[in-house]
Structures are given as structure tokens and as C-alpha cells.
Short mmCIF file of C-alpha atoms in Angstrom, two decimals:
data_model
loop_
_atom_site.label_atom_id
_atom_site.label_comp_id
_atom_site.label_asym_id
_atom_site.label_seq_id
_atom_site.Cartn_x
_atom_site.Cartn_y
_atom_site.Cartn_z
CA MET A 1 9.57 7.84 2.09
CA PHE A 2 10.89 9.10 -1.24
CA PRO A 3 10.88 12.83 -2.04
CA ASP A 4 10.40 12.94 -5.79
CA VAL A 5 8.66 15.18 -8.30
CA ARG A 6 5.46 13.93 -9.89
CA SER A 7 2.32 15.50 -11.27
CA LYS A 8 -0.13 13.49 -9.13
CA PRO A 9 -0.12 10.45 -6.81
CA PHE A 10 -0.44 7.77 -9.50
CA ALA A 11 1.51 9.44 -12.25
CA ASN A 12 3.75 7.17 -14.28
CA ILE A 13 6.76 9.43 -13.75
CA ARG A 14 8.34 9.60 -10.30
CA LEU A 15 11.50 11.54 -10.96
CA GLY A 16 14.27 11.96 -8.42
CA PRO A 17 17.81 11.03 -7.35
CA ASP A 18 19.28 7.60 -6.67
CA VAL A 19 21.66 7.89 -3.74
CA ILE A 20 24.51 5.64 -2.61
CA LEU A 21 25.95 5.73 0.92
CA ASP A 22 28.25 2.81 1.76
CA SER A 23 26.04 -0.26 2.31
CA THR A 24 22.97 1.70 3.48
CA ASP A 25 19.71 0.59 1.86
CA ALA A 26 18.22 3.62 0.16
CA TYR A 27 14.92 1.70 -0.30
CA ALA A 28 13.07 4.00 -2.71
CA GLY A 29 16.26 5.71 -3.84
CA TYR A 30 16.61 8.70 -1.56
CA LEU A 31 18.98 9.35 1.32
CA PRO A 32 19.60 12.81 2.78
CA SER A 33 23.36 12.25 2.56
CA GLY A 34 25.56 10.26 0.21
CA LYS A 35 26.53 10.40 -3.46
CA ILE A 36 24.06 10.70 -6.33
CA SER A 37 24.52 7.87 -8.81
CA ALA A 38 21.86 9.12 -11.25
CA PHE A 39 18.47 10.75 -11.60
CA SER A 40 15.82 8.28 -12.69
CA LEU A 41 12.24 8.40 -13.89
CA MET A 42 10.46 5.48 -12.29
CA HIS A 43 10.82 4.78 -8.58
CA GLN A 44 8.94 2.31 -6.46
CA SER A 45 8.13 4.84 -3.80
CA GLY A 46 7.99 4.12 -0.11
CA ILE A 47 8.69 0.41 -0.10
CA GLY A 48 10.33 -1.69 2.57
CA GLY A 49 12.19 -4.94 2.10
CA ALA A 50 15.04 -3.76 -0.10
CA PRO A 51 15.71 -1.04 -2.71
CA LYS A 52 13.94 -1.24 -6.04
CA TYR A 53 14.51 1.72 -8.27
CA GLY A 54 16.91 3.22 -10.82
CA VAL A 55 14.85 2.61 -13.98
CA VAL A 56 15.69 4.83 -16.99
CA SER A 57 18.26 7.10 -15.43
CA GLN A 58 20.82 9.67 -16.47
CA LEU A 59 23.70 11.56 -14.89
CA PRO A 60 25.28 14.87 -16.03
CA MET A 61 29.06 14.56 -16.23
CA VAL A 62 31.94 16.95 -16.80
CA GLY A 63 34.91 15.78 -18.87
CA LYS A 64 35.50 12.60 -20.83
CA VAL A 65 33.68 9.45 -19.67
CA SER A 66 35.85 6.48 -20.57
CA ARG A 67 33.96 3.86 -18.51
CA PRO A 68 30.23 4.65 -18.53
CA LEU A 69 29.32 1.47 -16.60
CA ALA A 70 31.68 2.24 -13.71
CA ASP A 71 30.61 3.87 -10.47
CA LEU A 72 30.28 7.49 -11.54
CA SER A 73 28.42 8.70 -8.45
CA ILE A 74 28.95 12.34 -7.51
CA PRO A 75 28.78 14.00 -4.07
CA ARG A 76 26.41 16.89 -3.47
CA SER A 77 27.87 20.35 -2.94
CA SER A 78 24.84 21.39 -0.85
CA PRO A 79 21.62 19.79 0.44
CA ASP A 80 18.89 19.01 -2.08
CA ARG A 81 15.94 21.38 -2.28
CA ALA A 82 12.33 20.51 -2.98
CA GLU A 83 9.09 22.36 -3.50
CA VAL A 84 5.79 21.54 -5.15
CA GLY A 85 6.52 20.71 -8.79
CA ARG A 86 10.31 21.04 -8.57
CA TYR A 87 13.32 19.18 -7.20
CA SER A 88 16.85 20.63 -7.26
CA SER A 89 20.34 19.24 -6.63
CA SER A 90 23.78 20.84 -6.73
CA LEU A 91 26.57 18.42 -7.60
CA ALA A 92 30.21 18.61 -6.63
CA ASN A 93 31.24 18.60 -10.32
CA GLY A 94 29.67 22.04 -10.65
CA VAL A 95 26.45 20.95 -12.33
CA SER A 96 23.12 22.29 -11.06
CA VAL A 97 20.09 20.06 -11.67
CA ASP A 98 16.39 20.97 -11.69
CA LEU A 99 13.70 18.33 -12.18
CA ALA A 100 10.03 18.62 -13.09
CA ALA A 101 7.44 16.15 -14.39
CA SER A 102 4.11 15.63 -16.06
CA ASP A 103 2.13 12.36 -15.98
CA HIS A 104 4.27 10.75 -18.69
CA ALA A 105 7.31 12.97 -19.07
CA GLY A 106 10.30 13.83 -16.96
CA MET A 107 12.09 17.13 -17.55
CA PHE A 108 15.75 17.61 -16.66
CA SER A 109 17.41 21.01 -16.65
CA TYR A 110 21.23 20.99 -16.34
CA ARG A 111 23.42 24.06 -15.87
CA PHE A 112 27.10 23.37 -16.53
CA LEU A 113 30.06 25.59 -15.77
CA GLY A 114 31.32 27.27 -18.94
CA GLY A 115 34.35 26.08 -20.93
CA LEU A 116 34.15 22.40 -19.97
CA ASP A 117 33.34 19.24 -21.92
CA THR A 118 29.86 18.08 -20.94
CA ASN A 119 28.24 14.66 -21.21
CA ILE A 120 25.00 13.06 -20.12
CA VAL A 121 25.35 9.38 -19.31
CA HIS A 122 22.17 7.34 -19.80
CA ARG A 123 21.91 4.23 -17.66
CA GLY A 124 19.28 1.54 -17.29
CA LEU A 125 20.89 -0.97 -14.97
CA GLY A 126 18.49 -0.46 -12.07
CA ILE A 127 19.23 -0.89 -8.39
CA GLU A 128 18.45 -4.34 -6.90
CA GLN A 129 16.27 -5.12 -9.93
CA HIS A 130 18.08 -7.28 -12.45
CA TYR A 131 18.85 -5.74 -15.80
CA VAL A 132 18.25 -8.33 -18.54
CA ASN A 133 18.84 -6.45 -21.77
CA GLY A 134 18.08 -3.21 -23.58
CA ASN A 135 19.07 -0.80 -26.29
CA ILE A 136 19.33 2.89 -26.98
CA SER A 137 19.82 4.76 -30.24
CA LEU A 138 20.26 8.39 -31.27
CA VAL A 139 18.06 10.19 -33.79
CA TYR A 140 19.37 13.35 -35.48
CA GLY A 141 16.82 15.87 -36.71
CA ASP A 142 17.18 18.26 -39.65
CA ASN A 143 17.10 21.21 -37.24
CA GLY A 144 20.16 19.93 -35.39
CA HIS A 145 18.22 18.62 -32.41
CA VAL A 146 19.20 15.22 -31.07
CA ALA A 147 16.71 12.68 -29.75
CA TYR A 148 17.04 9.17 -28.42
CA GLU A 149 14.83 6.14 -27.94
CA GLY A 150 15.17 2.68 -26.50
CA ASP A 151 13.94 0.07 -24.08
CA ALA A 152 15.17 -1.91 -21.10
CA THR A 153 13.98 -5.21 -19.63
CA TYR A 154 14.20 -6.09 -15.92
CA ASN A 155 13.21 -8.90 -13.58
CA ASN A 156 13.58 -10.06 -9.98
CA GLY A 157 14.34 -7.54 -7.24
CA TRP A 158 13.32 -8.17 -3.64
CA ASN A 159 9.82 -9.31 -4.65
CA LEU A 160 11.09 -11.73 -7.33
CA GLY A 161 9.28 -9.81 -10.05
CA ASN A 162 8.67 -11.21 -13.53
CA PHE A 163 10.12 -9.81 -16.76
CA ARG A 164 8.92 -6.33 -17.65
CA THR A 165 10.05 -3.93 -20.34
CA THR A 166 10.11 -0.15 -20.12
CA HIS A 167 10.11 1.82 -23.36
CA PHE A 168 11.47 5.35 -23.34
CA CYS A 169 12.28 8.19 -25.63
CA GLY A 170 13.54 11.71 -25.20
CA ARG A 171 14.97 14.73 -26.87
CA PHE A 172 17.41 17.48 -26.04
CA ALA A 173 15.34 20.61 -26.37
CA SER A 174 18.38 22.80 -25.81
CA PRO A 175 21.97 22.25 -24.74
CA ALA A 176 20.79 22.16 -21.14
CA THR A 177 17.42 20.39 -21.16
CA ALA A 178 16.29 16.84 -21.86
CA SER A 179 12.88 15.19 -21.72
CA LEU A 180 12.02 11.53 -21.33
CA PHE A 181 8.65 9.93 -21.96
CA THR A 182 7.00 6.69 -20.94
CA GLU A 183 3.57 5.34 -21.81
CA ASN A 184 1.07 3.66 -19.49
CA LEU A 185 -1.27 1.68 -21.74
CA ASN A 186 -3.70 0.24 -19.21
CA SER A 187 -5.50 1.47 -16.14
CA SER A 188 -4.48 -0.19 -12.88
CA VAL A 189 -7.65 -2.23 -12.60
CA GLU A 190 -7.71 -3.40 -16.21
CA GLY A 191 -4.03 -4.29 -16.03
CA LEU A 192 -4.55 -6.24 -12.83
CA GLU A 193 -7.43 -8.21 -14.31
CA ASN A 194 -5.37 -9.04 -17.39
CA THR A 195 -2.46 -10.18 -15.22
CA VAL A 196 -4.61 -12.52 -13.17
CA GLN A 197 -6.42 -13.84 -16.27
CA SER A 198 -3.18 -14.68 -18.05
CA ASP A 199 -1.11 -16.33 -15.34
CA GLY A 200 -2.95 -16.07 -12.02
CA ARG A 201 -0.26 -13.93 -10.45
CA GLY A 202 -2.28 -11.05 -9.13
CA GLY A 203 -1.49 -11.77 -5.50
CA SER A 204 -4.20 -12.53 -2.96
CA ASN A 205 -5.12 -8.89 -2.55
CA ALA A 206 -5.98 -8.61 -6.25
CA GLU A 207 -9.46 -9.74 -5.21
CA ASN A 208 -9.80 -6.77 -2.86
CA VAL A 209 -8.76 -4.29 -5.54
CA LEU A 210 -11.17 -5.73 -8.10
CA ALA A 211 -14.03 -5.89 -5.60
CA ASP A 212 -13.42 -2.29 -4.55
CA ALA A 213 -13.56 -1.26 -8.20
CA TYR A 214 -16.83 -3.13 -8.69
CA LEU A 215 -18.50 -1.93 -5.49
CA LYS A 216 -17.39 1.67 -5.73
CA GLY A 217 -18.43 2.09 -9.35
CA VAL A 218 -15.16 1.89 -11.33
CA ARG A 219 -16.55 -0.75 -13.65
CA GLU A 220 -15.98 0.21 -17.26
CA ALA A 221 -12.34 -1.01 -17.33
CA VAL A 222 -13.31 -4.63 -16.64
CA GLU A 223 -15.59 -7.15 -18.32
CA TRP A 224 -16.96 -8.46 -15.04
CA ASP A 225 -17.79 -12.04 -15.89
CA GLY A 226 -14.17 -12.39 -16.92
CA GLY A 227 -13.07 -10.31 -13.96
CA PHE A 228 -14.90 -12.63 -11.59
CA LYS A 229 -13.23 -15.67 -13.18
CA ALA A 230 -9.90 -13.93 -12.63
CA MET A 231 -10.75 -13.53 -8.94
CA ILE A 232 -11.59 -17.22 -8.62
CA LYS A 233 -8.34 -18.13 -10.35
CA ASP A 234 -6.38 -15.95 -7.97
CA ASP A 235 -8.23 -17.49 -5.01
CA GLU A 236 -8.05 -21.16 -5.89
CA LYS A 237 -5.17 -21.91 -8.25
CA PRO A 238 -2.34 -23.66 -6.35
CA ARG A 239 0.99 -21.88 -6.70
CA THR A 240 4.20 -23.51 -7.88
CA ASN A 241 6.98 -22.98 -5.38
CA ASP A 242 9.65 -22.57 -8.04
CA GLN A 243 11.69 -19.99 -6.13
CA PRO A 244 11.66 -21.09 -2.47
CA ASP A 245 12.56 -18.56 0.18
CA SER A 246 15.03 -19.73 2.80
CA SER A 247 12.98 -17.97 5.51
CA ALA A 248 9.77 -19.74 4.46
CA PRO A 249 10.60 -22.65 2.15
CA GLU A 250 7.28 -24.48 2.45
CA SER A 251 5.26 -22.41 -0.01
CA SER A 252 5.35 -19.82 -2.73
CA ASN A 253 5.95 -16.27 -1.55
CA ARG A 254 5.59 -14.66 -4.95
CA ASP A 255 2.53 -15.80 -6.82
CA GLY A 256 -0.38 -15.17 -4.48
CA ARG A 257 -1.73 -17.72 -2.02
CA GLY A 258 1.13 -19.90 -0.87
CA ALA A 259 -1.13 -21.74 1.58
CA ALA A 260 -4.15 -22.13 -0.72
CA ILE A 261 -4.41 -25.93 -0.44
CA PRO A 262 -4.92 -26.21 3.35
CA TRP A 263 -7.18 -23.16 3.30
CA LEU A 264 -9.41 -24.74 0.65
CA THR A 265 -9.42 -28.26 2.10
CA ASN A 266 -9.36 -27.68 5.88
CA GLY A 267 -10.68 -24.16 6.30
CA PHE A 268 -7.63 -23.20 8.31
CA ILE A 269 -3.84 -23.04 7.94
CA THR A 270 -1.56 -25.05 10.19
CA ASP A 271 1.77 -23.86 11.54
CA GLU A 272 3.50 -25.98 8.91
CA TYR A 273 3.03 -22.84 6.83
CA SER A 274 4.72 -19.58 7.67
CA ARG A 275 2.57 -16.57 8.62
CA SER A 276 -0.34 -18.95 9.13
CA VAL A 277 -2.47 -16.57 11.21
CA SER A 278 -1.66 -13.54 9.07
CA ARG A 279 -2.59 -15.51 5.99
CA ALA A 280 -5.83 -16.84 7.50
CA VAL A 281 -7.09 -13.39 8.46
CA GLU A 282 -6.05 -12.01 5.06
CA TYR A 283 -7.47 -14.89 3.02
CA ALA A 284 -10.82 -14.52 4.81
CA ALA A 285 -11.03 -10.88 3.78
CA ASN A 286 -9.88 -11.80 0.27
CA ASP A 287 -12.70 -14.37 0.00
CA PHE A 288 -15.27 -11.78 1.06
CA ALA A 289 -14.30 -9.80 -2.05
CA PRO A 290 -15.50 -12.36 -4.67
CA TYR A 291 -18.59 -12.92 -2.53
CA GLN A 292 -19.46 -9.25 -3.00
CA VAL A 293 -18.94 -9.39 -6.75
CA ALA A 294 -20.76 -12.73 -7.11
CA LYS A 295 -23.73 -11.30 -5.24
CA GLY A 296 -23.82 -8.33 -7.61
CA LEU A 297 -23.61 -10.62 -10.66
CA ASP A 298 -26.42 -12.88 -9.32
CA LYS A 299 -24.09 -15.87 -9.02
CA SER A 300 -25.79 -17.25 -5.90
CA ASP A 301 -23.85 -20.51 -5.61
CA ASP A 302 -20.52 -18.74 -5.88
CA ALA A 303 -21.67 -16.07 -3.44
CA ALA A 304 -22.59 -18.71 -0.85
CA LYS A 305 -19.27 -20.52 -1.31
CA PHE A 306 -17.14 -17.44 -0.84
CA LEU A 307 -19.22 -16.05 2.01
CA GLY A 308 -18.73 -19.31 3.87
CA ARG A 309 -15.03 -19.31 3.16
CA SER A 310 -14.70 -15.70 4.32
CA ARG A 311 -15.72 -16.92 7.78
CA ASN A 312 -12.81 -19.34 8.07
CA TRP A 313 -10.92 -16.87 10.27
CA ARG A 314 -13.20 -18.19 13.01
CA HIS A 315 -11.37 -21.54 12.85
CA HIS A 316 -8.29 -19.77 14.22
CA TRP A 317 -10.17 -18.22 17.13
CA ASN A 318 -9.13 -19.76 20.43
CA PRO A 319 -11.68 -18.69 23.07
CA ASP A 320 -9.26 -19.70 25.85
CA ALA A 321 -6.29 -17.61 24.72
CA SER A 322 -5.96 -14.69 27.13
CA ALA A 323 -4.04 -11.46 27.68
CA LEU A 324 -4.56 -8.40 29.88
CA GLY A 325 -7.82 -9.78 31.24
CA PHE A 326 -9.39 -10.48 27.86
CA ARG A 327 -10.13 -13.92 26.42
CA GLY A 328 -10.34 -15.01 22.79
CA PHE A 329 -7.75 -14.36 20.09
CA VAL A 330 -6.69 -15.71 16.69
CA VAL A 331 -3.85 -18.21 17.09
CA PRO A 332 -1.95 -20.78 14.97
CA ARG A 333 -3.21 -24.34 14.47
CA SER A 334 -0.83 -27.25 14.96
CA LYS A 335 0.28 -29.31 11.99
CA ASP A 336 -0.10 -32.37 14.28
CA GLY A 337 -3.87 -32.66 14.49
CA GLY A 338 -4.83 -29.04 14.05
CA GLU A 339 -5.07 -28.18 17.76
CA PHE A 340 -4.74 -24.59 18.85
CA VAL A 341 -1.13 -23.64 19.53
CA ASP A 342 -0.46 -22.09 22.91
CA GLN A 343 0.44 -18.54 21.91
CA ASP A 344 0.80 -15.40 24.01
CA PRO A 345 -1.38 -12.77 22.25
CA LEU A 346 1.22 -10.14 23.21
CA SER A 347 4.01 -11.97 21.41
CA CYS A 348 4.44 -12.89 17.76
CA GLY A 349 7.76 -14.72 17.93
CA GLY A 350 10.02 -12.97 15.48
CA CYS A 351 7.06 -11.25 13.74
CA TYR A 352 8.70 -12.03 10.43
CA TRP A 353 8.49 -14.13 7.29
CA GLY A 354 8.83 -17.54 8.90
CA ASP A 355 6.67 -16.88 11.98
CA GLY A 356 2.96 -17.33 12.64
CA TYR A 357 2.27 -13.60 12.58
CA TYR A 358 3.86 -11.10 10.23
CA GLU A 359 4.77 -7.69 11.65
CA ALA A 360 1.97 -7.61 14.23
CA LEU A 361 0.64 -9.27 17.38
CA SER A 362 -2.32 -11.60 17.76
CA ARG A 363 -3.92 -8.72 19.67
CA GLU A 364 -3.78 -6.67 16.46
CA TYR A 365 -4.79 -9.36 13.97
CA SER A 366 -7.74 -10.33 16.18
CA PHE A 367 -9.43 -7.01 15.35
CA ASN A 368 -9.09 -7.48 11.58
CA PRO A 369 -12.07 -9.50 10.29
CA HIS A 370 -13.65 -6.19 9.26
CA HIS A 371 -16.14 -7.98 7.01
CA ASP A 372 -17.52 -10.05 9.91
CA MET A 373 -17.70 -7.53 12.73
CA SER A 374 -20.96 -8.68 14.36
CA THR A 375 -19.46 -12.12 14.93
CA LEU A 376 -16.17 -10.65 16.11
CA ILE A 377 -17.90 -8.47 18.71
CA LEU A 378 -19.83 -11.50 20.04
CA ARG A 379 -16.61 -13.51 20.21
CA MET A 380 -15.09 -10.73 22.31
CA GLY A 381 -18.12 -10.64 24.64
CA ASP A 382 -20.49 -7.75 23.93
CA ASP A 383 -20.40 -4.08 22.98
CA VAL A 384 -19.06 -2.98 26.37
CA LYS A 385 -16.26 -5.54 26.43
CA PHE A 386 -15.42 -4.74 22.82
CA ILE A 387 -14.99 -1.07 23.75
CA ASP A 388 -12.90 -2.03 26.78
CA ARG A 389 -10.63 -4.15 24.62
CA LEU A 390 -10.26 -1.35 22.08
CA ASP A 391 -9.50 1.17 24.84
CA THR A 392 -6.77 -1.10 26.21
CA THR A 393 -5.23 -1.26 22.75
CA PHE A 394 -4.52 2.48 22.96
CA GLU A 395 -3.36 2.62 26.59
CA PHE A 396 0.28 3.39 27.34
CA ASN A 397 2.68 0.64 28.49
CA LYS A 398 0.41 -2.31 27.66
CA ASN A 399 2.81 -3.78 25.10
CA PRO A 400 6.27 -4.60 26.49
CA HIS A 401 7.52 -5.21 22.95
CA GLY A 402 6.00 -2.02 21.51
CA HIS A 403 7.69 1.09 20.17
CA SER A 404 9.02 3.47 22.80
CA LYS A 405 8.14 6.37 20.47
CA CYS A 406 4.51 5.20 20.69
CA ASN A 407 4.59 4.77 24.49
CA HIS A 408 4.46 0.96 24.22
CA ILE A 409 0.83 0.85 23.12
CA ILE A 410 -0.57 -2.25 21.39
CA PHE A 411 -1.97 -0.27 18.48
CA ASP A 412 0.82 0.29 15.97
CA PRO A 413 0.37 3.48 13.91
CA SER A 414 3.46 2.59 11.88
CA ASN A 415 2.00 -0.52 10.23
CA GLU A 416 -0.99 -1.30 8.03
CA VAL A 417 -2.28 -4.15 10.23
CA SER A 418 -3.57 -1.55 12.71
CA PHE A 419 -4.80 1.06 10.24
CA THR A 420 -8.55 0.42 10.68
CA THR A 421 -8.53 -0.26 14.43
CA PRO A 422 -9.23 3.35 15.57
CA TYR A 423 -12.42 3.33 13.48
CA LEU A 424 -13.86 0.09 14.91
CA TYR A 425 -15.75 1.98 17.64
CA HIS A 426 -18.22 2.82 14.86
CA PHE A 427 -19.51 -0.77 14.93
CA VAL A 428 -20.76 -0.35 18.51
CA GLY A 429 -22.21 3.13 18.03
CA ARG A 430 -19.29 5.16 19.41
CA GLN A 431 -18.30 7.35 16.49
CA ASP A 432 -16.99 9.88 19.01
CA LEU A 433 -14.34 7.45 20.22
CA SER A 434 -13.31 6.66 16.65
CA VAL A 435 -12.73 10.37 16.10
CA LYS A 436 -10.86 10.68 19.39
CA ARG A 437 -8.50 7.78 18.68
CA SER A 438 -7.91 8.48 14.99
CA ARG A 439 -7.42 12.22 15.46
CA TYR A 440 -4.97 11.61 18.31
CA THR A 441 -3.04 9.21 16.07
CA ALA A 442 -2.89 11.74 13.25
CA LYS A 443 -1.86 14.65 15.45
CA THR A 444 0.66 12.70 17.55
CA TYR A 445 2.45 10.32 15.20
CA TYR A 446 2.40 12.36 11.98
CA ARG A 447 4.28 15.64 11.64
CA PRO A 448 5.90 17.84 8.98
CA GLY A 449 9.53 17.16 8.09
CA ARG A 450 11.85 14.42 6.94
CA SER A 451 10.78 12.02 9.74
CA GLY A 452 7.15 12.98 9.62
CA LEU A 453 5.67 9.51 9.08
CA PRO A 454 5.30 6.97 11.92
CA GLY A 455 6.54 4.12 9.73
CA ASN A 456 7.54 3.00 6.25
CA SER A 457 5.50 4.84 3.65
CA ASP A 458 4.79 1.56 1.79
CA SER A 459 3.96 3.19 -1.54
CA GLY A 460 1.97 5.96 0.09
CA ALA A 461 -0.06 3.92 2.59
CA MET A 462 0.83 6.16 5.55
CA GLN A 463 0.08 9.35 3.66
CA THR A 464 -3.23 7.92 2.43
CA TRP A 465 -4.32 7.05 5.98
CA LEU A 466 -3.63 10.64 7.03
CA LEU A 467 -5.50 12.08 4.03
CA TRP A 468 -8.62 10.05 4.80
CA ASN A 469 -8.44 11.23 8.40
CA MET A 470 -8.31 14.84 7.20
CA ILE A 471 -11.25 14.27 4.84
CA GLY A 472 -13.28 12.80 7.70
CA LEU A 473 -14.13 9.46 6.10
CA TYR A 474 -12.51 6.03 6.11
CA PRO A 475 -12.77 3.42 3.31
CA LEU A 476 -13.50 -0.17 4.27
CA THR A 477 -11.89 -2.51 1.76
CA GLY A 478 -14.31 -4.68 -0.19
CA GLN A 479 -17.30 -2.85 1.25
CA THR A 480 -19.46 0.09 0.19
CA SER A 481 -19.49 1.78 3.60
CA PHE A 482 -17.33 4.70 4.73
CA PRO A 483 -17.33 5.34 8.50
CA ILE A 484 -17.70 9.06 9.14
CA GLY A 485 -14.97 10.70 11.16
CA SER A 486 -14.58 14.45 11.54
CA PRO A 487 -13.12 16.59 8.75
CA TRP A 488 -10.24 18.85 9.68
CA PHE A 489 -11.50 21.66 7.43
CA GLY A 490 -13.89 22.32 4.58
CA MET A 491 -12.80 21.09 1.19
CA SER A 492 -13.90 20.36 -2.35
CA ILE A 493 -12.54 17.19 -3.98
CA ASP A 494 -12.69 16.60 -7.73
CA LEU A 495 -13.80 12.98 -8.17
CA GLY A 496 -13.53 13.05 -11.96
CA ARG A 497 -16.33 12.54 -14.46
CA GLY A 498 -17.71 15.95 -13.56
CA LYS A 499 -18.39 15.01 -9.93
CA THR A 500 -17.26 16.83 -6.82
CA LEU A 501 -17.32 15.88 -3.16
CA LYS A 502 -17.88 19.07 -1.18
CA ILE A 503 -17.34 19.01 2.58
CA THR A 504 -18.23 22.01 4.72
CA LYS A 505 -17.37 22.35 8.38
CA GLU A 506 -18.90 24.78 10.86
CA GLY A 507 -17.59 25.48 14.33
CA LYS A 508 -14.37 24.45 16.02
CA GLY A 509 -13.08 21.27 17.63
CA ASP A 510 -13.05 17.62 16.63
CA CYS A 511 -16.41 16.45 17.92
CA LEU A 512 -19.09 15.90 15.26
CA ARG A 513 -22.37 17.27 16.68
CA SER A 514 -24.61 17.03 13.61
CA LEU A 515 -24.36 16.08 9.98
CA LYS A 516 -26.25 16.91 6.82
CA ASP A 517 -26.01 15.11 3.48
CA ASN A 518 -27.22 17.22 0.55
CA GLY A 519 -29.07 19.42 3.02
CA GLU A 520 -30.85 16.54 4.77
CA ASP A 521 -30.17 15.48 8.38
CA TRP A 522 -28.07 12.32 8.43
CA GLU A 523 -28.24 10.22 11.62
CA LYS A 524 -26.00 7.28 10.71
CA ASN A 525 -22.28 7.17 11.50
CA TRP A 526 -21.42 6.01 7.99
CA VAL A 527 -22.22 6.81 4.37
CA ASP A 528 -22.65 4.25 1.65
CA CYS A 529 -21.93 4.17 -2.07
CA SER A 530 -25.57 3.44 -2.81
CA ARG A 531 -26.47 6.65 -0.98
CA THR A 532 -23.86 8.79 -2.67
CA GLU A 533 -23.94 7.43 -6.21
CA GLY A 534 -24.24 10.23 -8.70
CA HIS A 535 -23.27 12.99 -6.31
CA GLY A 536 -20.87 11.69 -3.69
CA ILE A 537 -17.77 9.69 -2.93
CA CYS A 538 -18.22 6.80 -5.34
CA ALA A 539 -18.17 6.76 -9.12
CA GLY A 540 -21.50 6.35 -10.80
#
């Protein structure tokens, strides 16, 4: 998790320190100890994998700087301090730093000791990202103020990113204050559609994002016939494996579906391909997304094709695989004939890039066809057996390979694969158990403080899960339904466009005894965008 200063969750500016401590990976830039190499404007917050940050940075220096590209990192003289809207550091060279930000501007306030030469070194080399080229120039105003402007181009990094250029400008408003500005020209959805349209590199989950935008009413940024073509392109265009990964050399890891060909031709993915089960479960959900959009656009043939393909997860379901008294799990298929591979559902090999499952067990992935729950429940037996299997997922000491901090349960609150699992009781009419499991997760594995998240933030995924739990709803990707949990407190949420979601709570405790929607009794355990359009949780 990266403690930075920003004006809102998706603001362009994410201003904070870049810290160096021996060979320790600072991931999103921050470490509680170590030297500060610079303060930079744009961090990739909360990622795993490897660091990716350090874009458009500067460092206040005392004395002459003869080698600006050398390691100029400075120790702290005291721990950093943070509060809402402000981040502060005290450097060992005597400089005090305060940071603030708006959506598109970072504000730096430096206080130097008197009587010393002062310099501000501007750097754009990035950390782990590859600096390609750039420029910076000074502009002198008639009033004596100095401004600067420039750009920097980067590529690669741990995700093998393409070329991208960041433009920046700034001015020294006084001897102690500087401001930098960046410009975000496109909304996230419009930018994603354009990316997929131009080169097909949206990544498989681009379909989910576009479908969510369509289903939940964020439609004006996309011309949807073109948007749907972009989804098909992302689904079906084979990827060129021009930068093979030594851990998984058989297919592209960068440009979306690395195992698209066997998925399209066979309806399953053999173990010749890495992460075959993870990919199959994910691709099935991805294919449900264009089905939803095609249905809305009255493209019946396309809708039928993608609905059928979204059910391909079933081809990985081995009814004879067993664990803890339960039968039926998703497993790999052999490259030699496509037979089911004998796989312990409580083991995932190395659980990494070259294995059949990525970062989760078969027991976890087997709960994840959220778009096909009626079939999944039948495959697991019936409603009672489904509840039993869910209950076992949360029991202590059922997973010998699990986290000790989580009492060796199968459910993993530290990873996205398990995020929706506590809410699956809704599908068999046990909203009370969804509240019990999700509230326990929130109260047990999340806490205030530096180690307050159960796992890697992953660009805010952990925090978002907690926020939805507090609100008392849960979003199902690529669907219009929101399972109803139990709000922690009353709240009013500005949805934009003049709309507000107002939640009132009466009484104490977690159990939801009754519910009203706009003053009317509501008996279902979910709300839907079609119900709330114009006054509720979805844009209209």
C-alpha cells in the first residue's frame, strides 16, 4: 500500500516519496525506512510484481549539485507524517517538505535552512520503468517568476508496458513552492475502448470493464457498436508472443489472451499453457461480458455465441476430483488427449506464473463462475451441499498450505480470487450468512495502521472490497445485480450527475431484519440497476 496525497481515488496526481533501502522492493514507492530519492507525481499505487513509479519527480538539495544523475538520495531526519490532504517529510539535509494535490496538480512546499545554496533537481528516470527520452526547458516571466515545461517517454517495467509519454509543466510560485501539472485527456472507459480498437491490447478484463460501463449506465463515453467490436477483438485476436516470459514461454503474457486459440477451438485450455485453469475461469467470465452487451444491442447471434462460450468453464469441471468430503472441482486438462489431470484441489503446485492455478487453489477457483451460479450449485450437489462447502471454506485449519495469520482457512482474504466468495450464500437464499462471513472478514483481517490490509493493495482492490462491505452492497462484475449486505452506518453517497445514494440504518447489530427501497418494502436479497436507475446506485 502506498501512502500518498491525492484529491480523490482516481485523481491523476498521486504525489509522494520514492524510497530506496538496499535491494528492498518498494513496490509503489513507499517504505517506512530508507532514503528518499525524490518526490514524484504519478505512482502506480498498491501493485505487486515489482516497483513501477518515479514519474516526474524532484528532490530539494542543499549546496552545489555537480552530478544530477547520480544517486542523490537523502535520509530522513524523522518519520514521515500524513493526514488527509497533506504529506510531510523532514530530510537530513535540513529541508522540510510538505505535499498537497488537486486532480491535476501537485504542490510542493520546501523550507530550507537560511544562508545556504538551494537547488531543486528535476528527474524523470522512473524506477523499474525504462526511460526512453525527454526534455525540460525553463521559461522566465516578466515578473521574475520561473516556470518549466517538458515531457518524458517511458516503456516496459514489470508488465512490459508500451511507450507512453507524460507531459508536465510547473512554476515556482515563490522561492519555496513549486507546482506541477498533468492532463488526463480521456475518461478511463473511453481510453480503454480506444486502446483495444487500435491495437487489441486491452487485456482480457477489458471486456468486463466495458460491460460494466454499459450495464451500469456509463454509456456516453463509448460509441457502443464500435465498443462491442473492440470487445470481440480483445476476445478473439490471437496474440503475438514477441516477448516470451521464461516462467511461461508458451504464450503472450502481455497483450491479453495468451491462450485464445485453444479456448476458441477446443472450448478448454490444456496444461500445455500456463495458468490453464485460472485462464479458463477468467475467460468464461470475460465472454459473459460481450454476451451482455450483445443482448442489449439486439445482436442475437453474437449473444448466443458468447453465452455458449461463457459456459466453457464447465469443460474443466472434473466431477470425480475430491477434497474434504466434497466432489467436483475445476482442474487442468492434459495436452495429451485432453483428459482431466489428477490434481489435489487443496494444492496448486507453485501457485505461480507457470502453474495451472495462479495464486489460488482449485477450491477457490471452483467458486468463481459467478455468471453461471445455478449450474455451479447443481454441479456441487444442491443448496444444502453448496452451503456446506462454503462453510468449510471458512473453517479453521482446513488448508494446510494457508496463511497462519488467517488460521489456515481455504478462503483467502488477501487475494482477489476469493473476494466474492463470502457473498455467494445469497444465491441459495442465505443473505444472513453472507453478512456473517463478509463482516467477520472485514472486522478480523482489516485494521487501522501501516499493516492494516490483509494483502497487497493491488491498486486499491483491498480498500474497495472493504468500502463495499461498509456500504452494505457488493458489485457483481458484468452483471446488474448488487447483493445486499448490511451497512455499517447510515451514509449519503454523491453518485454524480445530481444523484445521491442515501442509506439509513436503524437499530444495532449486523443482522438485516427488514429493508425498504424508496419507502417500499423490499423482499429480495439484491438490488438491480433496472430498479435503481434514476435514483439509485447506477448511472441513468
